[in-house]
Amino acid sequence: MNITLYPANTSFYTAGVPQQKLFSTLGLTSGSLDVPLTDPRFAPGNDTNAPEQIHLNYGSPTSVVVSWVTGTPGYNQSALPAPNTAVPSTVTYGTSATSLTLNAPGTTTYYSQIYTAPGAFNYTSAVIHHVNITGLTPNTTYFYRVLGNTNVPSALFNFTTLQAVGSTFSPYRIGLVADLGSTYNSTTTLDHLIGSQPNLVVFVGDFIYADNFCSNGSQNTAPITGCTNQTYQPKWDGLFRWSQPLFSHVPFLGVIGNHEIESQKPPNATDFLLFQSYLARTRFPTTTSGTQLYYSTDAPGAHLIFLNPYTDYNTTSAQMAWLMNDLNTFNRTKTPWLIAFFHPPTYNTYVSHFKEVECFRLAVEPTLYAYGVDLVYHGHVHAYERTNRVYNYTVNACAPAYTTIGDGGNIEQVAANFTDPPSQCPLNTGALVRSGFIGNCMTYQATDNGSYCPLSQPSWSAYREPSFGHGTLDIINATTAVWNWHRNQDGIAVAADTVTYTRPVGTQCSNHLQYVNGTESAGKSIVSSRKLLWAKAEASIKKCFGVA
């Protein structure tokens, strides 16, 4: 059975007319500086034994991980002792604010960033606590406190679990943000995200930009030299203090961005350590994958997949083996919406990061299409862009729609320039990015006479604008979802871009048919067509990396 590559417009889908706003017409500055860590929103409290940086990681409608920090991090130019992790790690909770009758024990950990350069400042975190609370009742409000190093309780917090996983549910909201950082623009983004009142938040990578600073806290830009691969880890502490008003009440999920790589090679280490801050401070669900580097979970009516272009994605890799198993076993009857998240965009008309992960696109796009992924969300490019449904640079009624929301407000400022007209195309300016783990892929447009860059805004690009902001995805029911993008310069009640997605049903798109464990509800096998597309992906990867 072949999966039909549908045209742009059909009886059940009409592509939107491309729209855009130029940076020169918006009257905005390109960005702002970071807020000092002495600001009360980012600074530590006076009691070092009291819990701080309290945040929730989503597990499922019946589970959540509560995380927090106690003690004082180590930060100096000499060797640092490990913190004492043999301290209480407990959450008391219940459905009544005046009766926290349940207790959940947890674990403690810490991490270090050690540098060998003369004069570098080393960092060892304070004690990081993680408590996994299971057996919760869906759609229920819980109250909780966490305990500090000397059993000092925190203030009282609350959260509400999502509805049970299933194809029937009431509308709920997922908030999305990426490339946040900690500038004055970033604080507006977070304030607006809080105002949008999401039930769940997805952080699509590049949390805090600690690697944009030397280990002494100075910004890592010219003329500063000598701090390659250094980071300023107190930025991470500031992030979770500042975001505590949101994430102590609303659980979040996240993916790794390039600024979470934070490569370091401590003395006597045989290899570089990667992702240490991200892995120590968060606890995303690993039931299906066994790792936080990539994973999946379910929300009401939706299966959420989190991929990682910054670790191996060859067809023989653990990540791709997991992805194929996950897509072959998830239950589309229970979770009809299939949504993927990974940091760098595969469809992008900005000069910034243009086609940077083209090899990754060639590797995963056939699989995402074959299994009927509905929506894909990215960060990385510091601007906003939403596509029509698109496959291989051609509008396709059965393909995913992609959205880039790398517009959280970080210190690297907004991406202002498009790759069209030709004078701005990286191929013509010598600004191509094709090296390292990214691969070496040259691909061309399906239109515009096969040019490397589009000659004008392509038909697959529905809306693009170089402004900071955040987004919300309202899952209405099994076939309808509404996306809204909110610019920072507007009030949160104003949506600068809105689209209603209708998920293909019935026989409209064979790749979207209901199936369980690789079998369509009608009983026909669609495995063979998916194997063909998987073989195509494998051939693309080998071509990218020069493998015969």
XYZ file of C-alpha atoms in Angstrom:
548
model
C 0.000 0.000 0.000
C 1.470 3.370 -0.999
C 0.983 6.535 1.026
C -0.328 9.207 -1.301
C 1.561 12.497 -1.406
C -1.435 14.826 -1.458
C -1.379 18.239 -3.182
C -1.501 21.581 -1.403
C -5.268 22.020 -1.485
C -7.874 19.270 -1.205
C -11.501 19.048 -0.208
C -10.405 18.796 3.434
C -7.393 21.156 3.567
C -6.614 24.580 2.124
C -3.163 26.062 2.622
C -3.022 29.563 4.037
C -1.719 32.414 1.897
C 1.839 33.364 2.994
C 1.931 36.387 5.306
C 4.825 38.223 6.926
C 5.952 41.318 8.780
C 9.389 42.816 8.214
C 11.526 43.780 11.193
C 11.999 47.253 9.731
C 8.248 47.886 10.015
C 7.818 46.742 13.623
C 9.549 49.648 15.370
C 11.328 47.331 17.819
C 14.818 47.140 19.257
C 16.684 43.940 18.407
C 16.972 42.802 22.024
C 18.017 43.648 25.570
C 20.652 42.741 28.149
C 20.317 40.066 30.811
C 18.693 40.975 34.100
C 21.395 41.004 36.843
C 21.364 37.983 39.139
C 21.096 40.437 42.037
C 17.545 41.229 40.922
C 15.138 39.861 43.595
C 13.500 37.569 41.029
C 16.832 35.814 40.392
C 18.712 36.197 43.690
C 18.832 33.543 46.461
C 16.936 33.983 49.702
C 18.540 34.612 53.075
C 17.970 31.119 54.531
C 20.293 28.678 52.740
C 18.501 25.697 54.326
C 15.120 26.727 52.952
C 13.952 25.071 49.719
C 14.151 27.169 46.561
C 13.888 26.765 42.779
C 10.763 24.625 43.233
C 9.433 23.285 39.942
C 7.276 20.489 38.547
C 8.064 18.140 35.673
C 5.106 16.456 34.004
C 5.000 12.676 34.008
C 1.392 11.821 33.189
C -2.101 12.720 34.429
C -1.325 10.508 37.444
C 2.298 11.466 38.162
C 4.504 14.502 38.595
C 8.097 15.064 39.720
C 8.638 17.823 42.275
C 12.176 19.243 42.205
C 13.947 21.847 44.322
C 17.351 22.943 45.611
C 18.723 23.383 49.135
C 22.057 24.664 50.353
C 24.613 26.877 48.649
C 26.460 26.048 45.425
C 30.247 26.002 45.355
C 31.859 28.597 43.123
C 35.569 29.427 43.112
C 38.861 28.865 41.297
C 39.982 25.858 43.322
C 38.795 22.289 43.779
C 35.271 22.056 45.160
C 33.968 19.469 47.627
C 30.774 17.588 46.867
C 27.737 18.787 48.826
C 26.253 16.591 51.514
C 23.402 14.839 49.715
C 22.379 12.789 52.775
C 19.622 15.239 53.644
C 15.816 14.938 53.819
C 14.006 14.879 50.491
C 10.278 14.675 51.104
C 7.058 16.128 49.740
C 3.938 16.249 51.886
C 0.763 16.629 49.865
C -2.989 16.156 49.757
C -6.202 17.387 48.188
C -6.873 19.807 51.041
C -4.685 22.816 51.807
C -5.176 22.201 55.523
C -4.544 18.453 55.505
C -1.363 17.269 53.786
C -1.759 13.657 54.823
C 0.381 11.999 52.142
C 4.172 11.785 51.976
C 6.496 10.924 49.099
C 10.251 10.373 49.547
C 12.745 11.278 46.863
C 16.368 11.298 45.821
C 19.150 13.870 45.838
C 21.914 14.639 43.387
C 24.357 17.336 42.344
C 26.632 18.119 39.406
C 29.823 20.035 38.720
C 31.299 22.108 35.934
C 35.092 21.893 36.234
C 37.440 23.809 33.942
C 41.182 23.515 33.376
C 41.873 26.991 31.963
C 43.954 29.259 34.240
C 41.768 31.562 36.305
C 38.529 29.735 35.486
C 35.837 29.490 38.152
C 34.570 25.997 38.922
C 31.001 25.301 39.991
C 29.389 22.566 42.071
C 25.647 22.764 42.499
C 23.826 22.786 45.790
C 21.757 19.707 46.631
C 19.125 19.011 43.973
C 16.047 17.106 45.159
C 13.654 15.078 42.992
C 10.474 13.427 44.286
C 8.354 11.376 41.888
C 4.738 11.388 43.069
C 2.637 8.646 41.489
C -0.912 7.381 41.911
C -2.467 10.825 41.567
C -6.068 11.254 40.468
C -6.502 12.931 37.058
C -8.116 16.368 36.897
C -7.570 16.995 40.614
C -5.972 19.881 42.512
C -3.251 18.915 45.001
C -1.560 21.050 47.632
C 2.026 20.396 48.706
C 5.087 21.480 50.643
C 8.700 20.358 50.250
C 11.193 19.994 53.101
C 14.603 21.643 53.305
C 17.933 20.465 54.694
C 16.821 20.809 58.312
C 13.221 19.778 57.645
C 12.336 23.422 57.081
C 9.083 23.327 55.075
C 8.484 25.455 52.042
C 5.496 27.674 51.496
C 2.286 25.957 50.405
C 1.967 25.347 46.656
C -0.622 23.638 44.482
C -0.982 22.064 41.049
C -3.788 20.450 39.086
C -3.303 17.166 37.260
C -4.413 16.864 33.657
C -7.476 14.904 32.633
C -7.135 11.179 32.040
C -5.584 10.084 28.756
C -8.251 9.229 26.214
C -9.883 10.443 23.023
C -12.706 12.182 24.936
C -11.726 15.173 27.069
C -12.500 18.815 27.733
C -10.386 21.507 26.028
C -7.078 22.273 27.719
C -4.063 24.473 26.987
C -0.380 23.770 26.387
C 1.899 26.801 26.654
C 5.041 26.824 24.508
C 8.234 28.819 24.881
C 11.793 28.452 23.596
C 15.146 30.251 23.681
C 14.070 32.139 26.777
C 17.283 33.318 28.418
C 17.004 35.930 31.161
C 16.852 39.356 29.524
C 14.299 42.064 30.191
C 12.495 40.801 27.077
C 12.543 37.311 28.599
C 10.778 38.530 31.732
C 7.968 39.919 29.577
C 7.688 36.562 27.817
C 7.399 34.687 31.107
C 4.865 37.173 32.495
C 2.724 36.763 29.376
C 3.043 32.979 29.493
C 1.790 33.012 33.087
C -1.086 35.231 31.969
C -2.070 32.694 29.310
C -2.877 30.226 32.122
C -1.612 27.005 30.525
C -2.369 23.590 32.017
C 1.004 22.281 30.814
C 4.122 24.002 29.443
C 6.610 22.705 26.871
C 10.066 24.321 26.855
C 11.400 23.735 23.333
C 15.083 24.062 24.245
C 17.696 26.728 25.063
C 16.628 27.423 28.610
C 19.084 29.990 29.981
C 22.237 30.583 27.814
C 24.769 29.928 30.579
C 27.276 29.092 27.833
C 27.102 32.655 26.499
C 29.149 33.670 29.530
C 32.620 32.913 30.833
C 32.854 31.070 34.131
C 33.493 34.386 35.922
C 30.167 35.777 34.697
C 31.472 38.063 31.948
C 29.709 37.797 28.618
C 31.540 35.432 26.268
C 31.824 37.686 23.224
C 34.695 39.558 21.579
C 37.040 40.949 22.791
C 36.809 38.465 25.709
C 39.005 35.447 24.999
C 40.225 32.350 26.771
C 36.910 30.926 27.974
C 36.058 28.427 25.250
C 33.618 25.769 26.512
C 33.068 27.641 29.766
C 29.664 28.443 31.243
C 28.339 30.584 34.065
C 26.262 28.071 36.023
C 24.679 30.547 38.495
C 22.445 31.435 35.524
C 20.693 28.068 35.980
C 20.013 28.820 39.641
C 18.615 32.201 38.651
C 16.362 30.636 36.019
C 14.564 28.307 38.408
C 14.199 30.983 41.109
C 12.695 33.403 38.598
C 10.369 30.816 37.014
C 9.221 29.314 40.332
C 5.937 31.306 40.357
C 4.935 29.430 37.186
C 6.615 26.040 37.391
C 5.774 25.392 41.053
C 2.118 25.348 39.947
C 2.185 24.230 36.297
C 4.296 21.203 35.278
C 6.540 21.438 32.245
C 8.285 19.227 29.711
C 11.375 20.138 27.724
C 13.821 19.235 24.990
C 17.546 19.772 24.696
C 18.720 22.801 22.747
C 22.239 23.566 21.593
C 22.782 25.782 24.649
C 22.149 22.776 26.906
C 25.121 20.895 25.417
C 27.579 22.748 27.706
C 30.561 20.640 26.679
C 33.269 20.243 29.328
C 36.283 17.990 29.862
C 37.286 17.886 33.534
C 40.836 16.908 34.568
C 41.590 13.206 34.012
C 38.386 12.744 31.994
C 38.712 10.598 28.873
C 35.883 12.290 27.013
C 33.743 15.409 27.044
C 30.716 15.583 29.322
C 27.533 16.935 27.753
C 24.106 18.095 28.979
C 25.122 17.927 32.673
C 23.024 20.857 33.941
C 19.930 19.789 32.011
C 20.157 16.159 33.123
C 20.739 16.979 36.792
C 18.055 19.642 37.194
C 15.134 18.072 35.307
C 13.288 14.759 35.489
C 11.248 14.186 32.352
C 9.479 10.838 31.781
C 11.862 8.114 30.615
C 9.560 5.082 30.742
C 9.592 4.552 26.976
C 13.192 5.540 26.182
C 15.239 5.127 29.361
C 16.809 8.573 28.865
C 15.949 12.263 29.092
C 17.848 12.911 25.861
C 14.732 11.830 23.938
C 11.433 10.492 25.224
C 7.655 10.489 24.855
C 4.596 10.764 27.044
C 0.821 11.065 26.777
C -1.499 13.958 27.535
C -5.279 14.004 27.068
C -5.883 13.119 23.417
C -2.228 13.633 22.443
C 0.966 11.608 22.187
C 3.987 13.906 22.652
C 7.396 12.990 21.197
C 10.641 14.780 22.132
C 13.599 14.281 19.772
C 17.254 15.321 19.967
C 19.298 16.294 16.883
C 22.339 16.793 19.160
C 22.820 13.084 19.762
C 23.151 10.231 17.276
C 20.228 9.909 14.845
C 21.658 7.405 12.382
C 19.224 4.633 11.478
C 21.278 2.243 13.634
C 21.225 4.616 16.625
C 19.406 3.988 19.879
C 17.340 7.138 19.327
C 15.977 5.998 15.975
C 15.339 2.461 17.216
C 13.354 3.943 20.085
C 11.451 6.319 17.776
C 10.355 3.511 15.471
C 9.231 1.388 18.409
C 7.380 4.317 19.961
C 5.516 5.123 16.751
C 4.681 1.470 16.163
C 3.201 0.979 19.618
C 1.428 4.187 20.620
C -2.366 3.988 20.589
C -3.891 6.551 18.236
C -7.378 5.619 19.352
C -6.542 6.931 22.845
C -4.219 9.740 21.717
C -5.356 10.851 18.247
C -3.078 13.913 18.126
C 0.584 13.125 17.413
C 2.873 16.080 18.202
C 6.675 16.220 17.967
C 9.144 18.664 19.503
C 12.816 19.210 18.710
C 14.885 22.340 19.020
C 16.292 23.334 15.590
C 13.756 23.920 12.800
C 13.689 21.842 9.653
C 11.591 24.446 7.813
C 13.005 27.945 8.168
C 13.182 30.990 5.886
C 15.409 33.112 8.148
C 19.128 33.560 7.451
C 19.762 32.481 11.040
C 20.405 28.709 11.158
C 19.129 28.249 7.594
C 19.176 24.511 6.723
C 21.487 23.893 9.659
C 19.917 20.502 10.409
C 19.076 19.484 6.865
C 20.567 16.029 7.438
C 18.322 15.577 10.452
C 15.323 16.616 8.352
C 16.204 14.040 5.719
C 16.600 11.442 8.457
C 13.334 11.963 10.332
C 10.881 13.645 7.963
C 9.872 10.495 6.038
C 9.156 8.738 9.336
C 7.189 11.647 10.806
C 5.155 11.805 7.609
C 4.618 8.053 7.380
C 3.161 7.879 10.881
C 0.937 10.910 10.441
C 2.534 13.391 12.836
C 0.173 16.361 13.027
C 2.264 19.201 14.446
C 5.974 19.868 15.045
C 7.370 22.647 17.268
C 10.877 24.144 17.308
C 12.991 26.926 18.790
C 16.585 27.897 17.844
C 15.789 30.678 15.353
C 15.067 33.787 17.418
C 11.897 34.763 15.626
C 8.491 33.348 14.776
C 7.466 31.281 11.760
C 4.540 28.940 11.127
C 4.246 26.724 8.066
C 1.369 25.201 6.199
C 1.362 21.411 6.144
C 4.543 20.594 4.234
C 6.592 17.598 3.120
C 9.937 17.903 1.319
C 9.442 21.637 0.630
C 6.026 21.051 -0.949
C 2.670 21.906 0.628
C 0.995 18.598 1.395
C -2.417 18.166 2.993
C -1.375 15.071 4.977
C 1.984 16.326 6.271
C 2.790 17.982 9.611
C 2.558 21.728 10.137
C 5.742 23.182 11.667
C 6.087 26.165 13.999
C 9.258 27.911 15.184
C 8.938 29.798 18.476
C 12.587 30.530 19.297
C 11.433 34.025 20.187
C 11.582 33.837 23.982
C 13.745 36.964 24.257
C 17.308 35.761 24.935
C 20.489 37.836 24.880
C 21.426 36.863 21.305
C 18.616 39.136 20.075
C 15.977 38.702 17.407
C 16.651 37.120 14.006
C 15.626 39.872 11.608
C 16.588 38.773 8.077
C 14.928 36.352 5.669
C 16.824 34.245 3.109
C 14.887 35.927 0.321
C 15.685 37.984 -1.722
C 18.715 36.162 -3.255
C 21.142 38.810 -1.977
C 20.524 37.488 1.557
C 20.774 33.768 0.746
C 23.602 32.163 2.778
C 24.767 30.326 -0.351
C 25.525 33.708 -1.908
C 26.949 35.369 1.211
C 29.277 32.554 2.303
C 27.380 32.036 5.565
C 26.494 28.359 5.121
C 26.386 26.254 8.296
C 27.207 22.671 7.345
C 29.688 20.968 9.643
C 30.232 18.687 12.624
C 27.354 16.588 13.940
C 24.999 18.500 11.677
C 26.239 16.664 8.591
C 26.834 17.985 5.107
C 23.613 18.152 3.112
C 22.852 20.323 0.105
C 19.179 20.356 -0.836
C 17.120 22.621 -3.042
C 13.643 24.092 -3.205
C 10.851 22.154 -4.883
C 9.877 25.442 -6.564
C 11.817 28.563 -7.647
C 13.672 26.563 -10.322
C 15.251 24.384 -7.661
C 17.234 27.192 -6.013
C 19.046 26.647 -2.714
C 17.098 29.462 -1.022
C 13.534 30.481 -1.849
C 13.354 33.518 -4.132
C 10.399 34.877 -2.154
C 8.379 33.708 0.822
C 7.546 30.127 -0.203
C 4.014 28.761 -0.293
C 4.756 26.437 2.630
C 5.607 29.399 4.910
C 2.244 30.585 6.233
C 3.321 33.393 8.592
C 6.674 34.815 9.696
C 7.588 37.738 11.920
C 10.807 38.695 13.771
C 9.289 39.509 17.171
C 9.622 38.011 20.654
C 6.710 36.136 22.221
C 5.190 32.800 23.255
C 2.499 30.444 21.986
C -0.460 28.431 23.226
C -1.938 25.260 21.765
C -5.512 24.553 22.818
C -6.402 20.896 22.284
C -10.163 21.171 21.786
C -11.096 17.584 20.951
C -9.868 14.579 18.946
C -9.970 16.475 15.646
C -9.598 20.194 16.468
C -6.782 22.255 17.986
C -6.234 26.021 18.031
C -2.798 27.668 17.952
C -2.247 31.268 19.081
C 1.002 33.223 18.990
C 1.316 36.222 21.315
C 3.883 38.956 20.678
C 5.591 40.614 23.629
C 4.726 44.094 22.360
C 1.012 43.279 22.596
C -1.188 42.490 25.551
C -1.561 38.788 26.285
C -5.186 38.861 25.150
C -4.035 39.750 21.625
C -3.022 36.930 19.276
C -0.821 38.101 16.401
C -1.227 34.771 14.588
C -4.045 32.250 14.983
C -4.816 29.026 13.163
C -7.318 26.229 13.741
C -5.970 22.776 12.932
C -8.318 20.018 11.833
C -6.799 16.568 12.061
C -7.384 14.339 8.994
C -9.865 11.557 9.706
C -11.237 8.503 7.961
C -9.634 7.860 4.591
C -8.583 11.480 3.948
C -4.949 10.606 4.655
C -3.840 6.997 4.834
C -0.894 7.916 7.068
C -3.332 9.296 9.671
C -5.532 6.219 9.919
C -6.367 4.947 13.376
C -4.094 2.090 14.317
C -2.865 0.187 17.337
C 0.442 -1.700 17.412
C 1.127 -1.115 13.722
C -2.288 -2.292 12.502
C -5.031 -0.058 11.131
C -8.415 -0.236 12.774
C -9.746 -1.577 9.461
C -7.255 -4.435 9.717
C -4.962 -3.469 6.806
C -1.218 -3.438 7.358
C 0.568 -0.174 6.662
C 3.956 -1.417 7.806
C 5.237 -2.039 4.266
C 4.757 1.560 3.135
C 6.460 2.806 6.274
C 9.388 0.489 5.660
C 9.788 2.035 2.216
C 9.925 5.526 3.693
C 12.319 4.350 6.410
C 14.625 2.957 3.713
C 14.470 6.347 1.996
C 15.469 8.048 5.247
C 18.384 5.639 5.702
C 19.639 6.372 2.191
C 19.414 10.117 2.883
C 21.478 9.798 6.061
C 24.187 7.799 4.308
C 24.342 10.390 1.549
C 24.621 13.232 4.075
C 27.514 11.687 5.928
C 29.275 10.213 2.925
C 28.601 6.580 3.841
C 28.458 4.187 0.915
